[in-house]
Rosetta silent file (secondary structure, phi, psi, omega in degrees, C-alpha in Angstrom):
SEQUENCE: MEPEDEFIENASTLMRFAKEELKQFITWTNPQTSYGKQAGLLVQQLEAISLQMEALRQDYKKQVRKN
SCORE:     score description
SCORE:     0.000 S_00000001
   1 L     0.000  137.497  166.900   19.993    1.887    1.725 S_00000001
   2 L   -82.169  142.528 -173.721   19.779   -1.231    3.781 S_00000001
   3 H   -49.575  -30.537 -174.505   17.997   -4.112    2.227 S_00000001
   4 H   -63.231  -58.930  176.521   15.260   -3.820    4.792 S_00000001
   5 H   -37.675  -51.301 -174.947   14.717   -0.143    3.778 S_00000001
   6 H   -68.885  -39.822  173.793   14.475   -1.030    0.206 S_00000001
   7 H   -52.890  -64.103 -168.350   12.010   -3.848    0.796 S_00000001
   8 H   -59.768  -26.678 -172.796    9.640   -1.433    2.749 S_00000001
   9 H   -73.636  -49.498 -178.626   10.153    1.348    0.090 S_00000001
  10 H   -64.437  -48.323  179.635    9.358   -1.139   -2.740 S_00000001
  11 H   -57.024  -45.124  176.141    6.487   -2.868   -1.038 S_00000001
  12 H   -64.271  -38.334  174.222    5.029    0.733   -0.353 S_00000001
  13 H   -51.963  -63.209 -172.907    5.503    1.664   -3.929 S_00000001
  14 H   -58.163  -37.738 -172.491    3.748   -1.346   -5.294 S_00000001
  15 H   -65.915  -66.968 -172.244    0.874   -0.783   -2.754 S_00000001
  16 H   -63.942  -23.295  177.115    0.329    2.899   -4.087 S_00000001
  17 H   -78.826  -25.754 -174.582    0.582    1.838   -7.719 S_00000001
  18 H   -82.666  -39.554 -163.820   -2.065   -1.185   -7.195 S_00000001
  19 H   -63.196  -41.905  175.482   -4.306    1.253   -5.124 S_00000001
  20 H   -69.733  -47.427  172.850   -4.297    3.967   -8.012 S_00000001
  21 H   -42.951  -48.572  172.010   -4.715    1.141  -10.723 S_00000001
  22 H   -56.725  -50.903  176.196   -7.698    0.086   -8.791 S_00000001
  23 H   -54.594  -48.160  172.885   -9.154    3.470   -8.489 S_00000001
  24 H   -45.291  -51.149 -173.235   -8.756    3.956  -12.197 S_00000001
  25 H   -56.688  -46.091 -178.288  -10.436    0.594  -12.909 S_00000001
  26 H   -58.732  -20.789  173.100  -13.464    2.014  -10.763 S_00000001
  27 H   -75.229  -21.252 -179.864  -13.621    4.987  -12.809 S_00000001
  28 L  -114.934   25.477  175.922  -14.118    3.161  -15.840 S_00000001
  29 L  -139.376  172.548 -178.928  -16.378    0.729  -14.699 S_00000001
  30 L  -100.423  119.025 -169.082  -19.706    0.781  -12.831 S_00000001
  31 L   -57.760  -22.435 -169.083  -18.919    0.980   -9.006 S_00000001
  32 L   -83.954  -22.552 -177.159  -22.397   -0.699   -8.408 S_00000001
  33 L   -73.643 -176.334 -163.526  -21.562   -3.968   -9.896 S_00000001
  34 H   -86.700  -39.132  162.107  -20.184   -6.886   -7.966 S_00000001
  35 H   -51.143  -38.299  172.782  -16.794   -6.131   -9.446 S_00000001
  36 H   -72.062  -50.459  166.970  -16.669   -2.561   -8.824 S_00000001
  37 H   -35.852  -57.380 -171.034  -17.659   -3.264   -5.220 S_00000001
  38 H   -57.522  -44.928  175.226  -14.987   -5.587   -4.937 S_00000001
  39 H   -70.070  -13.549  171.429  -12.442   -3.366   -6.321 S_00000001
  40 H   -84.918  -27.183  164.549  -13.469   -0.677   -3.768 S_00000001
  41 H   -62.970  -61.771  178.162  -13.059   -3.166   -1.184 S_00000001
  42 H   -44.890  -45.176 -174.858   -9.629   -3.912   -2.423 S_00000001
  43 H   -65.479  -42.683 -179.521   -8.818   -0.210   -2.430 S_00000001
  44 H   -54.765  -58.920  179.159   -9.917    0.011    1.409 S_00000001
  45 H   -39.489  -58.110 -179.228   -7.895   -2.978    2.134 S_00000001
  46 H   -55.137  -48.375 -177.822   -4.635   -1.338    0.537 S_00000001
  47 H   -55.968  -57.768  171.864   -5.282    1.688    2.410 S_00000001
  48 H   -49.057  -51.926  174.151   -5.382   -0.101    5.611 S_00000001
  49 H   -43.174  -57.454 -179.750   -2.175   -2.194    4.577 S_00000001
  50 H   -42.789  -53.225  179.600   -0.557    1.118    3.691 S_00000001
  51 H   -67.182  -30.438  161.603   -0.902    2.237    7.171 S_00000001
  52 H   -54.766  -49.422  175.482    0.460   -1.033    8.468 S_00000001
  53 H   -54.806  -40.746 -176.638    3.344   -0.511    6.243 S_00000001
  54 H   -73.770  -44.120  156.591    4.005    2.832    7.636 S_00000001
  55 H   -44.442  -32.793  163.523    4.141    1.432   11.170 S_00000001
  56 H   -66.582  -37.041 -176.050    6.497   -0.962   10.106 S_00000001
  57 H   -82.555  -23.741  178.802    8.885    1.457    8.481 S_00000001
  58 H   -72.105  -59.588 -177.750    8.518    3.577   12.033 S_00000001
  59 H   -56.877  -43.512  176.604    9.301    0.447   14.102 S_00000001
  60 H   -54.700  -52.564 -177.861   12.063   -0.555   11.744 S_00000001
  61 H   -51.940  -51.613 -174.166   13.668    2.904   12.166 S_00000001
  62 H   -40.896  -54.888 -163.540   13.274    2.832   15.858 S_00000001
  63 H   -76.988  -43.892  166.755   15.097   -0.475   16.064 S_00000001
  64 H   -61.414  -33.132  179.627   17.891    0.423   13.778 S_00000001
  65 H   -72.024  -28.697 -168.598   18.648    3.724   15.916 S_00000001
  66 H   -71.018  -45.355 -169.857   18.767    1.426   18.950 S_00000001
  67 L   -79.851    0.000    0.000   21.526   -0.638   17.493 S_00000001
């Protein structure tokens, strides 16, 4: 595995864990509080970043195949 592949995989894994931890936090707390709402926003942001990471992965794979 190339270092770039490992970076993308590690970053994706960290985001998945962070998103799951925040979801668990929301289930344990009142989602209507300011911190509950903030946690919900963070989950949304992590979901958006996950999509961007997947785009990065695909772009990287395309570039590697060209070379």
